PDB file of C-alpha atoms in Angstrom:
ATOM      1  CA  UNK A 638      95.275 150.900 115.192  1.00  0.00           C
ATOM      2  CA  UNK A 639      95.445 152.319 118.709  1.00  0.00           C
ATOM      3  CA  UNK A 640      98.787 150.837 119.681  1.00  0.00           C
ATOM      4  CA  UNK A 641     102.151 152.522 120.165  1.00  0.00           C
ATOM      5  CA  UNK A 642     103.684 153.692 116.906  1.00  0.00           C
ATOM      6  CA  UNK A 643     107.253 154.640 116.107  1.00  0.00           C
ATOM      7  CA  UNK A 644     108.757 156.411 113.164  1.00  0.00           C
ATOM      8  CA  UNK A 645     110.893 155.671 111.261  1.00  0.00           C
ATOM      9  CA  UNK A 646     111.033 151.899 111.503  1.00  0.00           C
ATOM     10  CA  UNK A 647     114.534 151.805 110.079  1.00  0.00           C
ATOM     11  CA  UNK A 648     117.269 154.415 109.926  1.00  0.00           C
ATOM     12  CA  UNK A 649     120.698 154.107 108.364  1.00  0.00           C
ATOM     13  CA  UNK A 650     123.046 156.974 109.024  1.00  0.00           C
ATOM     14  CA  UNK A 651     126.693 157.779 108.775  1.00  0.00           C
ATOM     15  CA  UNK A 652     128.830 158.179 111.840  1.00  0.00           C
ATOM     16  CA  UNK A 653     128.736 161.737 113.105  1.00  0.00           C
ATOM     17  CA  UNK A 654     125.251 162.538 111.837  1.00  0.00           C
ATOM     18  CA  UNK A 655     122.321 163.432 114.078  1.00  0.00           C
ATOM     19  CA  UNK A 656     119.151 161.343 114.094  1.00  0.00           C
ATOM     20  CA  UNK A 657     115.723 161.851 115.624  1.00  0.00           C
ATOM     21  CA  UNK A 658     113.088 159.232 116.338  1.00  0.00           C
ATOM     22  CA  UNK A 659     109.447 159.751 117.135  1.00  0.00           C
ATOM     23  CA  UNK A 660     107.124 157.768 119.369  1.00  0.00           C
ATOM     24  CA  UNK A 661     103.350 158.122 119.567  1.00  0.00           C
ATOM     25  CA  UNK A 662     102.045 156.356 122.665  1.00  0.00           C
ATOM     26  CA  UNK A 663      98.556 155.028 123.267  1.00  0.00           C
ATOM     27  CA  UNK A 664      96.504 158.193 123.614  1.00  0.00           C
ATOM     28  CA  UNK A 665      95.358 157.889 127.217  1.00  0.00           C
ATOM     29  CA  UNK A 666      98.719 156.703 128.549  1.00  0.00           C
ATOM     30  CA  UNK A 667     100.520 159.277 130.661  1.00  0.00           C
ATOM     31  CA  UNK A 668     103.840 157.442 131.049  1.00  0.00           C
ATOM     32  CA  UNK A 669     106.260 156.944 128.194  1.00  0.00           C
ATOM     33  CA  UNK A 670     109.526 155.018 128.230  1.00  0.00           C
ATOM     34  CA  UNK A 671     112.475 154.743 125.873  1.00  0.00           C
ATOM     35  CA  UNK A 672     114.608 151.617 125.764  1.00  0.00           C
ATOM     36  CA  UNK A 673     117.529 150.440 123.695  1.00  0.00           C
ATOM     37  CA  UNK A 674     117.881 146.796 122.730  1.00  0.00           C
ATOM     38  CA  UNK A 675     120.886 145.147 121.154  1.00  0.00           C
ATOM     39  CA  UNK A 676     121.023 141.632 119.753  1.00  0.00           C
ATOM     40  CA  UNK A 677     120.723 138.970 122.414  1.00  0.00           C
ATOM     41  CA  UNK A 678     119.951 141.414 125.209  1.00  0.00           C
ATOM     42  CA  UNK A 679     116.871 142.616 126.982  1.00  0.00           C
ATOM     43  CA  UNK A 680     115.606 146.163 126.586  1.00  0.00           C
ATOM     44  CA  UNK A 681     117.838 148.621 128.437  1.00  0.00           C
ATOM     45  CA  UNK A 682     116.108 151.572 130.091  1.00  0.00           C
ATOM     46  CA  UNK A 683     117.062 154.989 128.719  1.00  0.00           C
ATOM     47  CA  UNK A 684     114.535 157.466 130.077  1.00  0.00           C
ATOM     48  CA  UNK A 685     110.897 157.977 130.927  1.00  0.00           C
ATOM     49  CA  UNK A 686     108.263 160.685 131.081  1.00  0.00           C
ATOM     50  CA  UNK A 687     105.165 161.210 133.102  1.00  0.00           C
ATOM     51  CA  UNK A 688     103.104 163.524 130.967  1.00  0.00           C
ATOM     52  CA  UNK A 689     105.610 166.139 129.770  1.00  0.00           C
ATOM     53  CA  UNK A 690     108.021 165.764 132.693  1.00  0.00           C
ATOM     54  CA  UNK A 691     111.176 163.720 132.189  1.00  0.00           C
ATOM     55  CA  UNK A 692     111.418 161.926 135.536  1.00  0.00           C
ATOM     56  CA  UNK A 693     114.488 159.785 135.104  1.00  0.00           C
ATOM     57  CA  UNK A 694     117.377 159.344 132.732  1.00  0.00           C
ATOM     58  CA  UNK A 695     119.753 156.401 132.730  1.00  0.00           C
ATOM     59  CA  UNK A 696     123.248 157.145 133.968  1.00  0.00           C
ATOM     60  CA  UNK A 697     124.469 155.134 131.011  1.00  0.00           C
ATOM     61  CA  UNK A 698     122.989 157.687 128.633  1.00  0.00           C
ATOM     62  CA  UNK A 699     125.606 160.026 127.250  1.00  0.00           C
ATOM     63  CA  UNK A 700     125.065 163.725 126.720  1.00  0.00           C
ATOM     64  CA  UNK A 701     124.611 163.002 123.018  1.00  0.00           C
ATOM     65  CA  UNK A 702     121.162 161.613 123.781  1.00  0.00           C
ATOM     66  CA  UNK A 703     118.200 163.836 124.504  1.00  0.00           C
ATOM     67  CA  UNK A 704     114.498 163.169 124.713  1.00  0.00           C
ATOM     68  CA  UNK A 705     111.476 165.392 124.831  1.00  0.00           C
ATOM     69  CA  UNK A 706     107.742 165.060 125.278  1.00  0.00           C
ATOM     70  CA  UNK A 707     106.665 168.661 124.845  1.00  0.00           C
ATOM     71  CA  UNK A 708     102.893 168.358 125.176  1.00  0.00           C
ATOM     72  CA  UNK A 709     102.691 165.129 127.080  1.00  0.00           C
ATOM     73  CA  UNK A 710     101.680 163.209 123.978  1.00  0.00           C
ATOM     74  CA  UNK A 711     104.291 162.129 121.426  1.00  0.00           C
ATOM     75  CA  UNK A 712     107.974 161.963 122.283  1.00  0.00           C
ATOM     76  CA  UNK A 713     111.200 162.376 120.343  1.00  0.00           C
ATOM     77  CA  UNK A 714     114.595 160.851 121.000  1.00  0.00           C
ATOM     78  CA  UNK A 715     117.568 162.572 119.408  1.00  0.00           C
ATOM     79  CA  UNK A 716     121.061 161.200 119.115  1.00  0.00           C
ATOM     80  CA  UNK A 717     123.737 163.687 118.182  1.00  0.00           C
ATOM     81  CA  UNK A 718     127.066 162.808 116.547  1.00  0.00           C
ATOM     82  CA  UNK A 719     126.110 159.160 116.164  1.00  0.00           C
ATOM     83  CA  UNK A 720     128.697 156.463 116.777  1.00  0.00           C
ATOM     84  CA  UNK A 721     128.763 152.882 115.555  1.00  0.00           C
ATOM     85  CA  UNK A 722     128.047 151.746 119.101  1.00  0.00           C
ATOM     86  CA  UNK A 723     124.686 153.494 118.886  1.00  0.00           C
ATOM     87  CA  UNK A 724     123.477 150.875 116.408  1.00  0.00           C
ATOM     88  CA  UNK A 725     120.545 149.156 118.100  1.00  0.00           C
ATOM     89  CA  UNK A 726     116.780 148.859 118.207  1.00  0.00           C
ATOM     90  CA  UNK A 727     115.215 151.820 119.998  1.00  0.00           C
ATOM     91  CA  UNK A 728     111.943 150.865 121.628  1.00  0.00           C
ATOM     92  CA  UNK A 729     109.260 153.085 123.012  1.00  0.00           C
ATOM     93  CA  UNK A 730     106.655 151.903 125.494  1.00  0.00           C
ATOM     94  CA  UNK A 731     103.732 153.540 127.235  1.00  0.00           C
ATOM     95  CA  UNK A 732     101.577 152.758 130.218  1.00  0.00           C
ATOM     96  CA  UNK A 733      98.627 154.099 132.139  1.00  0.00           C
ATOM     97  CA  UNK A 734      99.869 154.244 135.721  1.00  0.00           C
ATOM     98  CA  UNK A 735      96.373 154.622 137.088  1.00  0.00           C
ATOM     99  CA  UNK A 736      95.354 151.204 135.796  1.00  0.00           C
ATOM    100  CA  UNK A 737      98.402 148.973 135.717  1.00  0.00           C
ATOM    101  CA  UNK A 738     102.080 149.019 134.987  1.00  0.00           C
ATOM    102  CA  UNK A 739     101.819 146.839 131.929  1.00  0.00           C
ATOM    103  CA  UNK A 740     104.011 148.456 129.316  1.00  0.00           C
ATOM    104  CA  UNK A 741     102.850 148.476 125.716  1.00  0.00           C
ATOM    105  CA  UNK A 742     105.761 148.486 123.327  1.00  0.00           C
ATOM    106  CA  UNK A 743     105.958 149.969 119.881  1.00  0.00           C
ATOM    107  CA  UNK A 744     107.554 148.161 116.934  1.00  0.00           C
ATOM    108  CA  UNK A 745     110.857 149.999 117.451  1.00  0.00           C
ATOM    109  CA  UNK A 746     113.240 151.966 115.279  1.00  0.00           C
ATOM    110  CA  UNK A 747     116.258 150.029 114.089  1.00  0.00           C
ATOM    111  CA  UNK A 748     119.276 152.313 113.834  1.00  0.00           C
ATOM    112  CA  UNK A 749     122.331 151.343 111.848  1.00  0.00           C
ATOM    113  CA  UNK A 750     125.342 153.638 112.022  1.00  0.00           C
ATOM    114  CA  UNK A 751     127.861 153.054 109.257  1.00  0.00           C
TER     115      UNK A 751
ATOM    116  CA  UNK B 202     122.348 149.621 140.376  1.00  0.00           C
ATOM    117  CA  UNK B 203     119.745 146.939 140.176  1.00  0.00           C
ATOM    118  CA  UNK B 204     120.606 143.897 138.105  1.00  0.00           C
ATOM    119  CA  UNK B 205     118.268 141.196 136.860  1.00  0.00           C
ATOM    120  CA  UNK B 206     119.815 137.925 135.755  1.00  0.00           C
ATOM    121  CA  UNK B 207     117.962 135.312 133.766  1.00  0.00           C
ATOM    122  CA  UNK B 208     118.864 131.704 133.035  1.00  0.00           C
ATOM    123  CA  UNK B 209     119.205 129.789 130.880  1.00  0.00           C
ATOM    124  CA  UNK B 210     120.182 131.967 127.929  1.00  0.00           C
ATOM    125  CA  UNK B 211     118.964 129.356 125.455  1.00  0.00           C
ATOM    126  CA  UNK B 212     116.614 126.402 125.709  1.00  0.00           C
ATOM    127  CA  UNK B 213     115.880 123.931 122.947  1.00  0.00           C
ATOM    128  CA  UNK B 214     113.024 121.528 123.540  1.00  0.00           C
ATOM    129  CA  UNK B 215     111.008 118.994 121.624  1.00  0.00           C
ATOM    130  CA  UNK B 216     107.394 119.871 121.188  1.00  0.00           C
ATOM    131  CA  UNK B 217     105.470 118.551 124.159  1.00  0.00           C
ATOM    132  CA  UNK B 218     108.339 118.940 126.627  1.00  0.00           C
ATOM    133  CA  UNK B 219     108.196 121.389 129.502  1.00  0.00           C
ATOM    134  CA  UNK B 220     110.239 124.587 129.747  1.00  0.00           C
ATOM    135  CA  UNK B 221     111.300 126.744 132.666  1.00  0.00           C
ATOM    136  CA  UNK B 222     113.184 130.031 132.835  1.00  0.00           C
ATOM    137  CA  UNK B 223     114.458 131.602 136.038  1.00  0.00           C
ATOM    138  CA  UNK B 224     114.960 135.201 136.996  1.00  0.00           C
ATOM    139  CA  UNK B 225     116.981 136.633 139.894  1.00  0.00           C
ATOM    140  CA  UNK B 226     117.279 140.207 141.041  1.00  0.00           C
ATOM    141  CA  UNK B 227     120.118 141.764 143.013  1.00  0.00           C
ATOM    142  CA  UNK B 228     117.560 143.789 144.986  1.00  0.00           C
ATOM    143  CA  UNK B 229     114.073 143.261 146.360  1.00  0.00           C
ATOM    144  CA  UNK B 230     111.436 144.053 143.772  1.00  0.00           C
ATOM    145  CA  UNK B 231     108.052 145.690 144.122  1.00  0.00           C
ATOM    146  CA  UNK B 232     106.755 143.647 141.228  1.00  0.00           C
ATOM    147  CA  UNK B 233     107.946 141.508 138.383  1.00  0.00           C
ATOM    148  CA  UNK B 234     106.601 141.394 134.858  1.00  0.00           C
ATOM    149  CA  UNK B 235     107.102 138.850 132.120  1.00  0.00           C
ATOM    150  CA  UNK B 236     107.232 139.640 128.427  1.00  0.00           C
ATOM    151  CA  UNK B 237     107.467 137.547 125.276  1.00  0.00           C
ATOM    152  CA  UNK B 238     109.241 138.719 122.150  1.00  0.00           C
ATOM    153  CA  UNK B 239     108.758 136.788 118.943  1.00  0.00           C
ATOM    154  CA  UNK B 240     111.610 136.816 116.403  1.00  0.00           C
ATOM    155  CA  UNK B 241     111.574 140.194 114.673  1.00  0.00           C
ATOM    156  CA  UNK B 242     108.907 141.500 117.011  1.00  0.00           C
ATOM    157  CA  UNK B 243     108.652 143.676 120.077  1.00  0.00           C
ATOM    158  CA  UNK B 244     108.111 142.660 123.689  1.00  0.00           C
ATOM    159  CA  UNK B 245     104.526 141.799 124.553  1.00  0.00           C
ATOM    160  CA  UNK B 246     103.305 141.796 128.135  1.00  0.00           C
ATOM    161  CA  UNK B 247     102.345 138.435 129.613  1.00  0.00           C
ATOM    162  CA  UNK B 248     101.743 139.012 133.309  1.00  0.00           C
ATOM    163  CA  UNK B 249     102.629 140.977 136.432  1.00  0.00           C
ATOM    164  CA  UNK B 250     103.259 139.507 139.886  1.00  0.00           C
ATOM    165  CA  UNK B 251     103.169 141.722 142.932  1.00  0.00           C
ATOM    166  CA  UNK B 252     102.762 139.661 146.098  1.00  0.00           C
ATOM    167  CA  UNK B 253     105.392 137.609 147.859  1.00  0.00           C
ATOM    168  CA  UNK B 254     104.970 133.930 146.942  1.00  0.00           C
ATOM    169  CA  UNK B 255     102.377 134.729 144.297  1.00  0.00           C
ATOM    170  CA  UNK B 256     101.566 132.104 141.678  1.00  0.00           C
ATOM    171  CA  UNK B 257      99.562 132.853 138.564  1.00  0.00           C
ATOM    172  CA  UNK B 258      98.548 130.615 135.707  1.00  0.00           C
ATOM    173  CA  UNK B 259      97.651 131.351 132.114  1.00  0.00           C
ATOM    174  CA  UNK B 260      96.631 128.132 130.389  1.00  0.00           C
ATOM    175  CA  UNK B 261      99.930 126.219 130.030  1.00  0.00           C
ATOM    176  CA  UNK B 262     102.032 128.993 131.593  1.00  0.00           C
ATOM    177  CA  UNK B 263     102.716 129.184 135.340  1.00  0.00           C
ATOM    178  CA  UNK B 264     104.419 132.200 136.886  1.00  0.00           C
ATOM    179  CA  UNK B 265     105.862 132.375 140.390  1.00  0.00           C
ATOM    180  CA  UNK B 266     107.228 135.205 142.502  1.00  0.00           C
ATOM    181  CA  UNK B 267     109.618 134.244 145.283  1.00  0.00           C
ATOM    182  CA  UNK B 268     108.917 134.764 148.954  1.00  0.00           C
ATOM    183  CA  UNK B 269     111.715 137.328 149.208  1.00  0.00           C
ATOM    184  CA  UNK B 270     110.510 139.064 146.035  1.00  0.00           C
ATOM    185  CA  UNK B 271     113.939 138.686 144.483  1.00  0.00           C
ATOM    186  CA  UNK B 272     113.327 135.797 142.128  1.00  0.00           C
ATOM    187  CA  UNK B 273     110.715 134.522 139.745  1.00  0.00           C
ATOM    188  CA  UNK B 274     110.116 131.723 137.309  1.00  0.00           C
ATOM    189  CA  UNK B 275     108.060 130.973 134.238  1.00  0.00           C
ATOM    190  CA  UNK B 276     107.115 127.390 133.486  1.00  0.00           C
ATOM    191  CA  UNK B 277     105.481 126.251 130.270  1.00  0.00           C
ATOM    192  CA  UNK B 278     103.874 122.824 130.232  1.00  0.00           C
ATOM    193  CA  UNK B 279     103.814 120.780 127.026  1.00  0.00           C
ATOM    194  CA  UNK B 280     105.427 123.337 124.761  1.00  0.00           C
ATOM    195  CA  UNK B 281     104.029 124.052 121.323  1.00  0.00           C
ATOM    196  CA  UNK B 282     105.712 125.578 118.283  1.00  0.00           C
ATOM    197  CA  UNK B 283     103.754 128.758 118.945  1.00  0.00           C
ATOM    198  CA  UNK B 284     105.715 129.190 122.196  1.00  0.00           C
ATOM    199  CA  UNK B 285     108.883 130.003 120.246  1.00  0.00           C
ATOM    200  CA  UNK B 286     110.406 133.340 121.186  1.00  0.00           C
ATOM    201  CA  UNK B 287     112.424 135.116 123.827  1.00  0.00           C
ATOM    202  CA  UNK B 288     110.983 135.368 127.320  1.00  0.00           C
ATOM    203  CA  UNK B 289     112.041 138.308 129.441  1.00  0.00           C
ATOM    204  CA  UNK B 290     111.478 139.014 133.079  1.00  0.00           C
ATOM    205  CA  UNK B 291     111.499 142.651 134.137  1.00  0.00           C
ATOM    206  CA  UNK B 292     111.769 143.853 137.696  1.00  0.00           C
ATOM    207  CA  UNK B 293     110.014 146.958 138.921  1.00  0.00           C
ATOM    208  CA  UNK B 294     110.875 149.335 141.741  1.00  0.00           C
ATOM    209  CA  UNK B 295     108.298 151.178 143.751  1.00  0.00           C
ATOM    210  CA  UNK B 296     108.468 154.664 145.148  1.00  0.00           C
ATOM    211  CA  UNK B 297     110.011 157.937 144.187  1.00  0.00           C
ATOM    212  CA  UNK B 298     110.778 158.782 140.613  1.00  0.00           C
ATOM    213  CA  UNK B 299     111.629 155.180 139.734  1.00  0.00           C
ATOM    214  CA  UNK B 300     108.016 154.093 140.065  1.00  0.00           C
ATOM    215  CA  UNK B 301     107.136 152.025 137.018  1.00  0.00           C
ATOM    216  CA  UNK B 302     110.713 151.752 135.728  1.00  0.00           C
ATOM    217  CA  UNK B 303     111.593 148.211 134.639  1.00  0.00           C
ATOM    218  CA  UNK B 304     114.962 146.466 134.625  1.00  0.00           C
ATOM    219  CA  UNK B 305     114.931 143.649 132.101  1.00  0.00           C
ATOM    220  CA  UNK B 306     116.807 140.393 132.258  1.00  0.00           C
ATOM    221  CA  UNK B 307     118.797 139.183 129.267  1.00  0.00           C
ATOM    222  CA  UNK B 308     116.008 136.843 128.236  1.00  0.00           C
ATOM    223  CA  UNK B 309     115.743 133.135 127.509  1.00  0.00           C
ATOM    224  CA  UNK B 310     115.487 132.156 123.872  1.00  0.00           C
ATOM    225  CA  UNK B 311     113.139 129.203 123.468  1.00  0.00           C
ATOM    226  CA  UNK B 312     113.150 127.073 120.364  1.00  0.00           C
ATOM    227  CA  UNK B 313     110.694 124.227 119.956  1.00  0.00           C
ATOM    228  CA  UNK B 314     111.386 121.369 117.565  1.00  0.00           C
ATOM    229  CA  UNK B 315     108.231 119.798 116.116  1.00  0.00           C
TER     230      UNK B 315
END
């Protein structure tokens, strides 16, 4: 399978704990995006990378959220001191800007904070 | 910031009826993309429109981009049960570091009764 993969698919954590999610984009895609989606809403932009550079971060993203893409391939999204309001589906998408802006989404990581 | 509004939120149709969802942006867009998300799934790209007044068709689906590049619509003719899902529009901005970033609408949930 050459699509976007995310790990884990589900994560249950207690409030206050830190969590980290991983995204592996399609191999030749140089842009990678993180979104958050809650029930009944569209994906909400969090941040994106072109290669290893983080080009934009949503103003809605608190300092508890950090993302990295150290070698321009896979990316990690970390949430520190989780809160119940962080419960959501975290989606990763990638695209090849030289061909089109179609974004290919991964299956997502569903986070539940208890 | 940019906002993308989508109506209706829900649409229930009988199989064979037509369906339309509308998308409006608070700002002029460089492009608009449409995605479909099946229940329990992730968004899947349908199409991208770039030109003012552009109309594209995919079998029973017709997509339009407004002359002012601030609104768009998706029309499905003679719906089938396989059309069930949530349809999202997503507006893109060109230029600078926001190139490729998408702002999603809230989506229209389509249910089709056989």
